[in-house]
N, CA and C of each residue as an Amber inpcrd file, in Angstrom:
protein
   288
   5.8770000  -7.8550000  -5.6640000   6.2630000  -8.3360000  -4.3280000
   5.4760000  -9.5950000  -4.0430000   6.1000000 -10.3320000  -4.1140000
   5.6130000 -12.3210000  -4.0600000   3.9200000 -11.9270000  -4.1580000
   3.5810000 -11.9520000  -5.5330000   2.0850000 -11.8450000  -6.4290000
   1.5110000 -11.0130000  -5.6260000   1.9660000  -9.6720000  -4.4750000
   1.2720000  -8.9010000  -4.6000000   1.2170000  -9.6420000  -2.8070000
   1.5430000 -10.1930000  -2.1010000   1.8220000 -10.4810000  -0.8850000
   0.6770000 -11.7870000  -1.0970000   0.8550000 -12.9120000  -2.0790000
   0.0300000 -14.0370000  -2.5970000  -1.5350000 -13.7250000  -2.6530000
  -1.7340000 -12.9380000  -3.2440000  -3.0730000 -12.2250000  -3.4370000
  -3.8340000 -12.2500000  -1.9600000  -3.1520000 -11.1740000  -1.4170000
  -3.7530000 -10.8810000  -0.2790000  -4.0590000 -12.0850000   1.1280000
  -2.8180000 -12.9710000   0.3500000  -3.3000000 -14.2420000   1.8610000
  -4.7610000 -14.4350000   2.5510000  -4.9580000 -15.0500000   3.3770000
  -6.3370000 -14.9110000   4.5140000  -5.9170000 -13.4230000   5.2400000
  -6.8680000 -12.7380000   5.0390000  -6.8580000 -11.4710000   5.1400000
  -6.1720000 -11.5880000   7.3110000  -6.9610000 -12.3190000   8.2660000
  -6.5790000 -12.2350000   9.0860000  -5.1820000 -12.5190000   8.9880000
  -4.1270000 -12.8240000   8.5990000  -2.6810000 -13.1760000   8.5800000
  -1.9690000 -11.8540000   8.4560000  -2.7110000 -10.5600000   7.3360000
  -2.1270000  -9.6740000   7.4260000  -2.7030000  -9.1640000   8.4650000
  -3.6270000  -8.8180000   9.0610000  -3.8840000  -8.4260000  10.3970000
  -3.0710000  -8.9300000  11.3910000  -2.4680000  -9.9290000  11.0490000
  -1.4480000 -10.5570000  12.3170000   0.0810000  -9.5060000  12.4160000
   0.2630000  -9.5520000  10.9740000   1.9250000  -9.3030000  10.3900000
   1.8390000  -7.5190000  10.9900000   0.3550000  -7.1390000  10.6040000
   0.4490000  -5.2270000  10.9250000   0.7410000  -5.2240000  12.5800000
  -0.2800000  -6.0200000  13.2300000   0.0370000  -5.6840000  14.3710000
   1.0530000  -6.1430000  15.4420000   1.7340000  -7.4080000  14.2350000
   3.3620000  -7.2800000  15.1140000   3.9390000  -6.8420000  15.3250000
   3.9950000  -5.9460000  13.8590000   4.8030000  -5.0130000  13.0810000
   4.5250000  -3.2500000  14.2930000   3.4390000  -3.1510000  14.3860000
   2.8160000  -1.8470000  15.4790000   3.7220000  -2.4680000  17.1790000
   3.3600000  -3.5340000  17.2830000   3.8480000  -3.5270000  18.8300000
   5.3910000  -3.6830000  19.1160000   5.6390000  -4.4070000  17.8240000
   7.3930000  -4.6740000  17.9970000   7.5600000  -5.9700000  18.5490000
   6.4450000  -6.6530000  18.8110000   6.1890000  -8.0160000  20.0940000
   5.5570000  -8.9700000  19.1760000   5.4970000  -9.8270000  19.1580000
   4.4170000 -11.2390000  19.5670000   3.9400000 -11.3870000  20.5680000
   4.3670000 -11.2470000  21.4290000   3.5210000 -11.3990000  22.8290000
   2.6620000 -10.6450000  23.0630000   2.8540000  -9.3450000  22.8730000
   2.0450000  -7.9060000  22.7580000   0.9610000  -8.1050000  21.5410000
   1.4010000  -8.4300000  21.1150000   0.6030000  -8.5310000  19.2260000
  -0.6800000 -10.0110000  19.7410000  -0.0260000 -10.8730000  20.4070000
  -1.2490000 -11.9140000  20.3260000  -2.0060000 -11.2580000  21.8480000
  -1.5820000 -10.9260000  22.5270000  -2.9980000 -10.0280000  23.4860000
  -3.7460000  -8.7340000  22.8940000  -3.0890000  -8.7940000  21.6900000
  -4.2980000  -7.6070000  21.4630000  -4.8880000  -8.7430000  20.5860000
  -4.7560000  -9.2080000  19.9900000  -5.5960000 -10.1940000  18.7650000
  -5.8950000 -11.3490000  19.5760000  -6.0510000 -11.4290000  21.0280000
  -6.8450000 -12.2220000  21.6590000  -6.5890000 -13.7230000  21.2830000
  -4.9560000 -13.9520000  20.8570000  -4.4510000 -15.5210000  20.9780000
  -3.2270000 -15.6080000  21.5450000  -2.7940000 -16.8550000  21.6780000
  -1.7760000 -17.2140000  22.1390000  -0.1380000 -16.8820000  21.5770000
   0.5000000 -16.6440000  22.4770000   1.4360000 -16.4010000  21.7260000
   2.1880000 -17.7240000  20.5760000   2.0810000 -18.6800000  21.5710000
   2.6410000 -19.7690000  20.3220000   1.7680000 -20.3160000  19.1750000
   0.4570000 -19.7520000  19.3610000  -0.3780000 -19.6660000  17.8660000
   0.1690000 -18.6490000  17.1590000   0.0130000 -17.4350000  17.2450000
   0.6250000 -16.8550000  16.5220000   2.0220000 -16.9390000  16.1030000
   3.4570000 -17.8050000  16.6650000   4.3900000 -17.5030000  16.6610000
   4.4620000 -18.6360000  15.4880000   3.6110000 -19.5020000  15.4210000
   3.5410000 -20.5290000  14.5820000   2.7360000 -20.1430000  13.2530000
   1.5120000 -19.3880000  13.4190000   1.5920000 -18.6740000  12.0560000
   1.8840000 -17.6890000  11.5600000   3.4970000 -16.7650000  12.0900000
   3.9740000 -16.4350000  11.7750000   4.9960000 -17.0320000  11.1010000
   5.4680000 -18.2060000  11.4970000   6.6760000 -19.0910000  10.5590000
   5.4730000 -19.5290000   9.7300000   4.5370000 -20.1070000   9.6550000
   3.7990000 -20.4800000   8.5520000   3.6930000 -19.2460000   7.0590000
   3.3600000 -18.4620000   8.0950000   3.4370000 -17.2020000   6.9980000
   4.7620000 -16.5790000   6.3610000   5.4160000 -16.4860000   7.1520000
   6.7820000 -16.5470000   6.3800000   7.2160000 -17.8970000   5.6920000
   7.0960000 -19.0490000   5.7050000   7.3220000 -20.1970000   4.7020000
   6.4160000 -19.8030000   3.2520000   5.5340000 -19.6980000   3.6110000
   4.2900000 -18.9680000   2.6310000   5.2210000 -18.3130000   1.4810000
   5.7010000 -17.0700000   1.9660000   6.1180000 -15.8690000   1.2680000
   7.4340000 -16.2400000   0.8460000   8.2900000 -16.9550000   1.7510000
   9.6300000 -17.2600000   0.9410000  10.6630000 -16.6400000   1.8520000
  10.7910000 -15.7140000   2.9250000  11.3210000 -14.8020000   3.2250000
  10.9870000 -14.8370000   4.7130000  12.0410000 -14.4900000   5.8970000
  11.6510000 -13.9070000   7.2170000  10.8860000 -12.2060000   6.9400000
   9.6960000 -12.2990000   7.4260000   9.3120000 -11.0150000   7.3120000
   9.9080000 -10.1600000   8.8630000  10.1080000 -10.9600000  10.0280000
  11.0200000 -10.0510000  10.9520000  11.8070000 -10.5820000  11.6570000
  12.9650000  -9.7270000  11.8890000  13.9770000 -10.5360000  12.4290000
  13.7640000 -10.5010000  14.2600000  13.8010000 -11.4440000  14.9080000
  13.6640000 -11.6650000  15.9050000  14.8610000 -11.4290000  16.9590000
  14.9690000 -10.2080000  18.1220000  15.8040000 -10.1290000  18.7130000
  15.3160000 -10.3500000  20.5160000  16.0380000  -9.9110000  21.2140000
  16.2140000 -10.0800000  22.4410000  15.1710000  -9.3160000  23.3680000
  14.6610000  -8.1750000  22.3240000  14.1250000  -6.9460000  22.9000000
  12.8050000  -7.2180000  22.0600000  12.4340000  -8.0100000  21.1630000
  10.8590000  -7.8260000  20.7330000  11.5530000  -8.0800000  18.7360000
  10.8780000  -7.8130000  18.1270000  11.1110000  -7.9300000  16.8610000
  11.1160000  -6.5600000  15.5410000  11.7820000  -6.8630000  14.7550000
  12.4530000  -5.4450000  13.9400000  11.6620000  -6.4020000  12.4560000
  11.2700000  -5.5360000  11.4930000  11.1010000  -5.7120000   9.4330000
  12.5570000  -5.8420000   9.7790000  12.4800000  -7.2210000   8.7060000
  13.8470000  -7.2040000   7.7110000  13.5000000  -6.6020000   6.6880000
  14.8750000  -6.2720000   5.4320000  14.1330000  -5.2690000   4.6140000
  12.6850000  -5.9070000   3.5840000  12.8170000  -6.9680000   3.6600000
  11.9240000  -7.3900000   2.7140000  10.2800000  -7.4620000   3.5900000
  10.6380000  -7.5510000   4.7480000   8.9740000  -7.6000000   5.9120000
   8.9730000  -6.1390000   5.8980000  10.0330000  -5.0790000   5.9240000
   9.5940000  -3.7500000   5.6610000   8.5160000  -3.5340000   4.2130000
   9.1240000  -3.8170000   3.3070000   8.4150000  -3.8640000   1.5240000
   7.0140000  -4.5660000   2.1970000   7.4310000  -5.9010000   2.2810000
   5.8390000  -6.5160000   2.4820000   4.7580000  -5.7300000   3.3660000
   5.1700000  -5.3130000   4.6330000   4.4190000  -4.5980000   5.3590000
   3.6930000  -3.4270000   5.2140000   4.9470000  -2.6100000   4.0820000
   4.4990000  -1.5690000   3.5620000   3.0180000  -1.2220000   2.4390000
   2.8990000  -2.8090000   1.8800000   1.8760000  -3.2540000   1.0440000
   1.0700000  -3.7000000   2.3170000   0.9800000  -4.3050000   3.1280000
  -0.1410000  -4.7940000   3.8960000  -1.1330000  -3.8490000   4.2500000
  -0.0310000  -2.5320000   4.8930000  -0.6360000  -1.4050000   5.3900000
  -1.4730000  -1.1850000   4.4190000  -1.1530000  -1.0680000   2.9080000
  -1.8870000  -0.4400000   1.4210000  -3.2840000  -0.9130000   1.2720000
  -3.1030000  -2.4310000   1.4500000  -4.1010000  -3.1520000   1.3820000
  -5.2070000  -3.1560000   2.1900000  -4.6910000  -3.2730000   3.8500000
  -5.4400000  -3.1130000   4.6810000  -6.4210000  -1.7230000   4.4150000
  -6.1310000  -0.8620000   3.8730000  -6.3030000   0.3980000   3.8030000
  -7.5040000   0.5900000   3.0500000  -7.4350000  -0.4200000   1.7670000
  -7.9810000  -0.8270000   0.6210000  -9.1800000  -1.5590000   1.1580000
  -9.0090000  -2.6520000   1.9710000 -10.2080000  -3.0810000   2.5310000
 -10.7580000  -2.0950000   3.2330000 -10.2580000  -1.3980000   4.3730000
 -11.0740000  -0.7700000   5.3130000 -12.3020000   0.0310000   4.3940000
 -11.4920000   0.5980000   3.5910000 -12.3300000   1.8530000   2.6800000
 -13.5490000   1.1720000   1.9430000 -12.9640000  -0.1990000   1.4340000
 -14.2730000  -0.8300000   0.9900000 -15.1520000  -1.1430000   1.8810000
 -15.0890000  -1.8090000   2.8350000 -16.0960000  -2.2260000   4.1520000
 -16.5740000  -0.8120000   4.1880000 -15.9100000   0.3360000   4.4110000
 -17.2490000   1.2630000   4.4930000 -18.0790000   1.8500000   3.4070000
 -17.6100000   1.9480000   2.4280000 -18.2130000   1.9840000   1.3620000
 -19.7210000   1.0700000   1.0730000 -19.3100000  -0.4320000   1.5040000
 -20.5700000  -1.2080000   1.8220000 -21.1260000  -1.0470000   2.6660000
 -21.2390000  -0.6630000   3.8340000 -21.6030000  -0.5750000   5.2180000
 -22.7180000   0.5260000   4.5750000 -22.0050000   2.0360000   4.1490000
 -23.0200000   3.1790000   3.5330000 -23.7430000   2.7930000   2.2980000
 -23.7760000   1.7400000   1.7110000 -24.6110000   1.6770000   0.5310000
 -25.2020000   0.4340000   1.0070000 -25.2700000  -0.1800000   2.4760000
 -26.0980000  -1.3070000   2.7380000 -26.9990000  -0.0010000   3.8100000
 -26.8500000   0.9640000   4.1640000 -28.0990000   1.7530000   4.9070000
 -28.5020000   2.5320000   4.3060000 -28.5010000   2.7940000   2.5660000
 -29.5670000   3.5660000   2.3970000 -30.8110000   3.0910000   1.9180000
């Protein structure tokens, strides 16, 4: 899936894409991530130029995965997952 979602992009970008993806919004999605909506709405087309692909399709009511932002997302979640577990992993072997 495009090298693995381009080897993990700037990790904040997938933090952007999960929590669009959770609110259904941009608007919703950049008040929780504490920016603007037209920053984010802009590196969201950045990020989709990136990848090749609309990762969501944009409607009237907030935003839906197309199938391919479903696949991608589905790896973000993986990844994200992948980091979290490592950060704690370091976190417990930086306090003993």
């Amino acid at each position: 899936m495009v090298l693995i979602i381009r080897v993990f992009m700037k990790e904040e970008r997938l933090r952007y894409l999960a929590e669009i993806n959770r609110q259904h919004s941009i608007s919703a999605a950049a008040k929780n991530l504490f920016l603007s909506q037209a920053s984010l709405s802009s590196t969201l087309r950045e990020t989709e130029k990136e990848l090749g692909f609309p990762v969501f399709e944009r409607t009237h009511t907030g935003v839906q995965p197309t199938q391919e932002g479903a696949e991608a997302l589905r790896l973000i979640d993986e990844i994200n997952a992948v980091s979290y577990t490592h950060l704690r992993a370091h976190e417990t072997l930086r306090h003993l």
